[in-house]
Amino acid sequence: MARVLSSDVARRAGVSRATVSYVLNRRADKSISEQTRQRVLRAARELGYVPSATGAALGSGRSRVVLLRDSGRVPSAGQEVLPLGSLAGLLRDALAREVHSWGMTLLSCGSDTPIADVLKHVDPALVIAPAGLNKDETDVVAAVGAALVDRDGRGDPLSDLVLGQLPGLQVRYLAAHGLRRPAYLTTRMPGLEPLVASRRRAVLATCEQEGLPVPREYAVGPLDEDAVGEFTGVLHDWSQAGVDAVVCFNDLHAGLAVAAARNAGLRVPDELAVIGADDELLGRFLDPPLTTVAPDMVAFAQYLAARARAVLDGTEVPAAPTTLARVVERATVPAPASPTP
């Protein structure tokens, strides 16, 4: 199939090639009516037009680069296990495919790299920061003239659309299975404070909504050889207090809970249920296999891409999807009790 050219878009929209260039390169110095702009954008979408990266850079004075500020960090000694597992990689790969389809390139930087330092070396058309930027970072992005996609209309980080669903799913699933006294195992690993705080709030709020008691909590440090022993004592005390399930910060912590339960002489799931979050591969190989909640990072990446494309094109932002996570039923939560005849 022959490549679609800007002349094809111009012909479909009934405008000149120069007008197509002005619209697609967002030339603020050219006066283009909104009706004409929308006609050009519609024609480009219908034809599947992908502009030349070189031509776009020359026309707009900006590289065809999208910068992703993700949640990845360079781990410090003793913390080599990435606390977010593969989620950041899944998001990055799926988003890169979407951005590539526009004829643009996705670059990424971790949250432990000041974005001001990154922008000294990269001149992006757009910055995507699912976890949200603070005011100083937002000002830096604005100062270089890049568009920004990081928060919804209420000011909440876009990552809450997917990661924010996980704790509620965990608690509601346990409650539906008759487990009414959950406790919460979280982390005190540095660098995750915003996510730790948001997941904790969601667990507490869902417990209240479900009419459950305020859960006992424990924050474990680095997941090293001492962590299992540390949590075994805590789990023994929880069991004595009537705790019947552990809601875990993620699947790595759920693995810790399963190991500690074995040390404490508690049978999973008969005497203690465990539910993870993130659906990491390791959960399938635990004994018993881990029940968890899975975020749909590919669908989330597609939504981020659609939102970013709308910002670049100056079109209406798409509505956010309502379901971006699901429960993965395995064997660490018992089946619901059968009703008494």
PDB file of C-alpha atoms in Angstrom, residues 137-316:
ATOM      1  CA  GLU A 137       7.866  20.299  37.763  1.00  0.00           C
ATOM      2  CA  THR A 138       4.754  21.475  35.936  1.00  0.00           C
ATOM      3  CA  ASP A 139       6.246  24.961  35.663  1.00  0.00           C
ATOM      4  CA  VAL A 140       9.462  23.531  34.206  1.00  0.00           C
ATOM      5  CA  VAL A 141       7.527  21.631  31.522  1.00  0.00           C
ATOM      6  CA  ALA A 142       5.509  24.734  30.677  1.00  0.00           C
ATOM      7  CA  ALA A 143       8.686  26.819  30.432  1.00  0.00           C
ATOM      8  CA  VAL A 144      10.060  24.630  27.620  1.00  0.00           C
ATOM      9  CA  GLY A 145       6.770  24.810  25.731  1.00  0.00           C
ATOM     10  CA  ALA A 146       5.870  21.127  25.997  1.00  0.00           C
ATOM     11  CA  ALA A 147       2.306  19.932  26.451  1.00  0.00           C
ATOM     12  CA  LEU A 148       1.600  17.914  29.603  1.00  0.00           C
ATOM     13  CA  VAL A 149      -0.627  14.915  30.320  1.00  0.00           C
ATOM     14  CA  ASP A 150      -0.541  13.977  33.995  1.00  0.00           C
ATOM     15  CA  ARG A 151      -3.832  14.633  35.831  1.00  0.00           C
ATOM     16  CA  ASP A 152      -7.557  14.353  35.262  1.00  0.00           C
ATOM     17  CA  GLY A 153     -10.099  17.159  35.468  1.00  0.00           C
ATOM     18  CA  ARG A 154     -10.259  16.850  39.272  1.00  0.00           C
ATOM     19  CA  GLY A 155      -6.513  17.164  39.633  1.00  0.00           C
ATOM     20  CA  ASP A 156      -5.911  13.503  40.502  1.00  0.00           C
ATOM     21  CA  PRO A 157      -2.963  11.628  38.940  1.00  0.00           C
ATOM     22  CA  LEU A 158      -4.036   9.629  35.905  1.00  0.00           C
ATOM     23  CA  SER A 159      -2.383   6.526  37.391  1.00  0.00           C
ATOM     24  CA  ASP A 160      -5.194   6.462  39.967  1.00  0.00           C
ATOM     25  CA  LEU A 161      -7.518   5.343  37.169  1.00  0.00           C
ATOM     26  CA  VAL A 162      -5.842   1.942  37.192  1.00  0.00           C
ATOM     27  CA  LEU A 163      -3.693   1.562  40.317  1.00  0.00           C
ATOM     28  CA  GLY A 164      -6.330   3.256  42.463  1.00  0.00           C
ATOM     29  CA  GLN A 165      -8.818   0.489  41.645  1.00  0.00           C
ATOM     30  CA  LEU A 166      -6.702  -2.320  43.057  1.00  0.00           C
ATOM     31  CA  PRO A 167      -7.140  -1.905  46.854  1.00  0.00           C
ATOM     32  CA  GLY A 168     -10.918  -1.600  46.575  1.00  0.00           C
ATOM     33  CA  LEU A 169     -11.089  -4.758  44.482  1.00  0.00           C
ATOM     34  CA  GLN A 170      -8.972  -6.620  47.036  1.00  0.00           C
ATOM     35  CA  VAL A 171     -11.130  -5.674  50.017  1.00  0.00           C
ATOM     36  CA  ARG A 172     -14.482  -6.163  48.254  1.00  0.00           C
ATOM     37  CA  TYR A 173     -13.432  -9.590  46.981  1.00  0.00           C
ATOM     38  CA  LEU A 174     -12.486 -10.724  50.489  1.00  0.00           C
ATOM     39  CA  ALA A 175     -15.738  -9.379  51.941  1.00  0.00           C
ATOM     40  CA  ALA A 176     -17.740 -11.184  49.252  1.00  0.00           C
ATOM     41  CA  HIS A 177     -16.024 -14.405  50.330  1.00  0.00           C
ATOM     42  CA  GLY A 178     -17.084 -13.944  53.948  1.00  0.00           C
ATOM     43  CA  LEU A 179     -13.722 -12.629  55.202  1.00  0.00           C
ATOM     44  CA  ARG A 180     -14.651  -9.774  57.512  1.00  0.00           C
ATOM     45  CA  ARG A 181     -11.474  -9.071  59.515  1.00  0.00           C
ATOM     46  CA  PRO A 182      -8.697  -8.220  57.058  1.00  0.00           C
ATOM     47  CA  ALA A 183      -5.358  -6.662  57.957  1.00  0.00           C
ATOM     48  CA  TYR A 184      -3.126  -4.654  55.639  1.00  0.00           C
ATOM     49  CA  LEU A 185       0.528  -5.390  54.826  1.00  0.00           C
ATOM     50  CA  THR A 186       2.267  -2.441  53.182  1.00  0.00           C
ATOM     51  CA  THR A 187       5.832  -1.222  52.690  1.00  0.00           C
ATOM     52  CA  ARG A 188       8.151   1.409  54.099  1.00  0.00           C
ATOM     53  CA  MET A 189      10.512   1.179  51.135  1.00  0.00           C
ATOM     54  CA  PRO A 190      11.644   4.735  50.266  1.00  0.00           C
ATOM     55  CA  GLY A 191      10.552   6.404  47.066  1.00  0.00           C
ATOM     56  CA  LEU A 192       7.048   4.918  47.016  1.00  0.00           C
ATOM     57  CA  GLU A 193       5.422   7.268  49.506  1.00  0.00           C
ATOM     58  CA  PRO A 194       2.666   8.663  47.209  1.00  0.00           C
ATOM     59  CA  LEU A 195       1.605   5.206  46.029  1.00  0.00           C
ATOM     60  CA  VAL A 196       1.835   3.765  49.541  1.00  0.00           C
ATOM     61  CA  ALA A 197      -0.363   6.571  50.887  1.00  0.00           C
ATOM     62  CA  SER A 198      -2.978   6.302  48.116  1.00  0.00           C
ATOM     63  CA  ARG A 199      -3.295   2.508  48.408  1.00  0.00           C
ATOM     64  CA  ARG A 200      -3.598   2.741  52.179  1.00  0.00           C
ATOM     65  CA  ARG A 201      -6.366   5.359  51.903  1.00  0.00           C
ATOM     66  CA  ALA A 202      -8.233   3.170  49.444  1.00  0.00           C
ATOM     67  CA  VAL A 203      -7.989   0.102  51.698  1.00  0.00           C
ATOM     68  CA  LEU A 204      -9.286   2.027  54.718  1.00  0.00           C
ATOM     69  CA  ALA A 205     -12.080   3.681  52.716  1.00  0.00           C
ATOM     70  CA  THR A 206     -13.274   0.379  51.226  1.00  0.00           C
ATOM     71  CA  CYS A 207     -13.230  -1.336  54.620  1.00  0.00           C
ATOM     72  CA  GLU A 208     -15.464   1.441  55.923  1.00  0.00           C
ATOM     73  CA  GLN A 209     -17.786   1.165  52.909  1.00  0.00           C
ATOM     74  CA  GLU A 210     -18.080  -2.593  53.411  1.00  0.00           C
ATOM     75  CA  GLY A 211     -18.818  -2.231  57.122  1.00  0.00           C
ATOM     76  CA  LEU A 212     -15.551  -3.904  58.130  1.00  0.00           C
ATOM     77  CA  PRO A 213     -13.516  -2.940  61.199  1.00  0.00           C
ATOM     78  CA  VAL A 214     -10.521  -0.657  60.789  1.00  0.00           C
ATOM     79  CA  PRO A 215      -7.782  -3.062  59.651  1.00  0.00           C
ATOM     80  CA  ARG A 216      -4.589  -3.686  61.558  1.00  0.00           C
ATOM     81  CA  GLU A 217      -1.561  -2.529  59.557  1.00  0.00           C
ATOM     82  CA  TYR A 218       2.102  -3.310  59.253  1.00  0.00           C
ATOM     83  CA  ALA A 219       4.750  -1.753  57.009  1.00  0.00           C
ATOM     84  CA  VAL A 220       7.675  -4.022  56.213  1.00  0.00           C
ATOM     85  CA  GLY A 221      11.079  -2.757  55.088  1.00  0.00           C
ATOM     86  CA  PRO A 222      13.329  -4.195  52.365  1.00  0.00           C
ATOM     87  CA  LEU A 223      12.276  -7.643  51.197  1.00  0.00           C
ATOM     88  CA  ASP A 224      15.412  -9.417  52.355  1.00  0.00           C
ATOM     89  CA  GLU A 225      16.030 -12.639  54.265  1.00  0.00           C
ATOM     90  CA  ASP A 226      15.060 -10.984  57.558  1.00  0.00           C
ATOM     91  CA  ALA A 227      11.641  -9.835  56.314  1.00  0.00           C
ATOM     92  CA  VAL A 228       9.922 -13.218  56.666  1.00  0.00           C
ATOM     93  CA  GLY A 229      11.016 -13.595  60.281  1.00  0.00           C
ATOM     94  CA  GLU A 230      10.022 -10.011  61.005  1.00  0.00           C
ATOM     95  CA  PHE A 231       6.517 -10.503  59.653  1.00  0.00           C
ATOM     96  CA  THR A 232       5.996 -13.992  61.102  1.00  0.00           C
ATOM     97  CA  GLY A 233       5.716 -12.561  64.610  1.00  0.00           C
ATOM     98  CA  VAL A 234       3.319  -9.869  63.437  1.00  0.00           C
ATOM     99  CA  LEU A 235       1.179 -12.443  61.651  1.00  0.00           C
ATOM    100  CA  HIS A 236       1.029 -14.644  64.753  1.00  0.00           C
ATOM    101  CA  ASP A 237      -0.299 -11.694  66.777  1.00  0.00           C
ATOM    102  CA  TRP A 238      -2.819 -10.851  64.051  1.00  0.00           C
ATOM    103  CA  SER A 239      -4.098 -14.413  64.012  1.00  0.00           C
ATOM    104  CA  GLN A 240      -4.547 -14.347  67.782  1.00  0.00           C
ATOM    105  CA  ALA A 241      -6.585 -11.151  67.346  1.00  0.00           C
ATOM    106  CA  GLY A 242      -8.938 -12.804  64.848  1.00  0.00           C
ATOM    107  CA  VAL A 243      -7.522 -11.525  61.551  1.00  0.00           C
ATOM    108  CA  ASP A 244      -8.760 -13.823  58.766  1.00  0.00           C
ATOM    109  CA  ALA A 245      -7.134 -12.261  55.666  1.00  0.00           C
ATOM    110  CA  VAL A 246      -4.165 -10.149  54.608  1.00  0.00           C
ATOM    111  CA  VAL A 247      -4.535  -7.463  51.942  1.00  0.00           C
ATOM    112  CA  CYS A 248      -1.053  -6.946  50.492  1.00  0.00           C
ATOM    113  CA  PHE A 249       0.543  -3.866  48.937  1.00  0.00           C
ATOM    114  CA  ASN A 250       1.632  -5.954  45.956  1.00  0.00           C
ATOM    115  CA  ASP A 251       2.387  -9.537  44.928  1.00  0.00           C
ATOM    116  CA  LEU A 252       5.920  -9.442  46.337  1.00  0.00           C
ATOM    117  CA  HIS A 253       4.490  -8.641  49.754  1.00  0.00           C
ATOM    118  CA  ALA A 254       1.843 -11.317  49.270  1.00  0.00           C
ATOM    119  CA  GLY A 255       4.635 -13.834  48.693  1.00  0.00           C
ATOM    120  CA  LEU A 256       6.156 -12.666  51.952  1.00  0.00           C
ATOM    121  CA  ALA A 257       2.798 -13.134  53.706  1.00  0.00           C
ATOM    122  CA  VAL A 258       2.422 -16.698  52.379  1.00  0.00           C
ATOM    123  CA  ALA A 259       5.935 -17.597  53.584  1.00  0.00           C
ATOM    124  CA  ALA A 260       5.349 -15.997  56.983  1.00  0.00           C
ATOM    125  CA  ALA A 261       2.027 -17.813  57.359  1.00  0.00           C
ATOM    126  CA  ARG A 262       3.811 -21.109  56.795  1.00  0.00           C
ATOM    127  CA  ASN A 263       6.374 -20.155  59.463  1.00  0.00           C
ATOM    128  CA  ALA A 264       3.560 -19.229  61.853  1.00  0.00           C
ATOM    129  CA  GLY A 265       1.817 -22.571  61.306  1.00  0.00           C
ATOM    130  CA  LEU A 266      -1.166 -20.989  59.539  1.00  0.00           C
ATOM    131  CA  ARG A 267      -2.664 -22.840  56.583  1.00  0.00           C
ATOM    132  CA  VAL A 268      -3.417 -20.674  53.525  1.00  0.00           C
ATOM    133  CA  PRO A 269      -6.247 -20.258  52.654  1.00  0.00           C
ATOM    134  CA  ASP A 270      -8.024 -22.377  55.305  1.00  0.00           C
ATOM    135  CA  GLU A 271      -6.837 -20.391  58.307  1.00  0.00           C
ATOM    136  CA  LEU A 272      -5.647 -17.226  56.591  1.00  0.00           C
ATOM    137  CA  ALA A 273      -6.466 -15.754  53.196  1.00  0.00           C
ATOM    138  CA  VAL A 274      -3.915 -13.700  51.260  1.00  0.00           C
ATOM    139  CA  ILE A 275      -4.594 -11.431  48.287  1.00  0.00           C
ATOM    140  CA  GLY A 276      -1.946  -9.624  46.259  1.00  0.00           C
ATOM    141  CA  ALA A 277      -1.935  -6.815  43.721  1.00  0.00           C
ATOM    142  CA  ASP A 278      -0.346  -6.305  40.280  1.00  0.00           C
ATOM    143  CA  ASP A 279      -0.508  -9.926  39.001  1.00  0.00           C
ATOM    144  CA  GLU A 280       3.226 -10.514  38.805  1.00  0.00           C
ATOM    145  CA  LEU A 281       4.406 -13.758  37.191  1.00  0.00           C
ATOM    146  CA  LEU A 282       5.844 -15.063  40.464  1.00  0.00           C
ATOM    147  CA  GLY A 283       2.364 -15.328  41.976  1.00  0.00           C
ATOM    148  CA  ARG A 284       1.516 -18.281  39.743  1.00  0.00           C
ATOM    149  CA  PHE A 285       4.375 -20.306  41.222  1.00  0.00           C
ATOM    150  CA  LEU A 286       3.720 -19.727  44.916  1.00  0.00           C
ATOM    151  CA  ASP A 287       2.346 -22.588  46.990  1.00  0.00           C
ATOM    152  CA  PRO A 288      -0.600 -22.175  46.907  1.00  0.00           C
ATOM    153  CA  PRO A 289      -0.828 -20.030  43.741  1.00  0.00           C
ATOM    154  CA  LEU A 290      -1.644 -16.418  44.578  1.00  0.00           C
ATOM    155  CA  THR A 291      -5.056 -14.812  44.220  1.00  0.00           C
ATOM    156  CA  THR A 292      -4.433 -11.233  43.145  1.00  0.00           C
ATOM    157  CA  VAL A 293      -5.853  -8.223  41.329  1.00  0.00           C
ATOM    158  CA  ALA A 294      -4.538  -7.382  37.878  1.00  0.00           C
ATOM    159  CA  PRO A 295      -4.301  -3.891  36.366  1.00  0.00           C
ATOM    160  CA  ASP A 296      -4.803  -3.699  32.593  1.00  0.00           C
ATOM    161  CA  MET A 297      -1.697  -1.674  31.757  1.00  0.00           C
ATOM    162  CA  VAL A 298      -2.123  -2.085  27.991  1.00  0.00           C
ATOM    163  CA  ALA A 299      -5.625  -0.598  28.054  1.00  0.00           C
ATOM    164  CA  PHE A 300      -4.346   2.163  30.346  1.00  0.00           C
ATOM    165  CA  ALA A 301      -1.499   2.912  27.921  1.00  0.00           C
ATOM    166  CA  GLN A 302      -3.992   3.119  25.062  1.00  0.00           C
ATOM    167  CA  TYR A 303      -6.084   5.587  27.040  1.00  0.00           C
ATOM    168  CA  LEU A 304      -3.013   7.687  27.896  1.00  0.00           C
ATOM    169  CA  ALA A 305      -2.061   7.692  24.221  1.00  0.00           C
ATOM    170  CA  ALA A 306      -5.551   8.752  23.143  1.00  0.00           C
ATOM    171  CA  ARG A 307      -5.543  11.530  25.717  1.00  0.00           C
ATOM    172  CA  ALA A 308      -2.065  12.649  24.674  1.00  0.00           C
ATOM    173  CA  ARG A 309      -3.028  12.635  20.993  1.00  0.00           C
ATOM    174  CA  ALA A 310      -6.062  14.788  21.788  1.00  0.00           C
ATOM    175  CA  VAL A 311      -3.855  17.282  23.639  1.00  0.00           C
ATOM    176  CA  LEU A 312      -1.441  17.458  20.705  1.00  0.00           C
ATOM    177  CA  ASP A 313      -4.275  17.865  18.196  1.00  0.00           C
ATOM    178  CA  GLY A 314      -6.294  20.260  20.329  1.00  0.00           C
ATOM    179  CA  THR A 315      -9.333  17.978  20.207  1.00  0.00           C
ATOM    180  CA  GLU A 316     -11.690  16.790  22.910  1.00  0.00           C
TER     181      GLU A 316
END
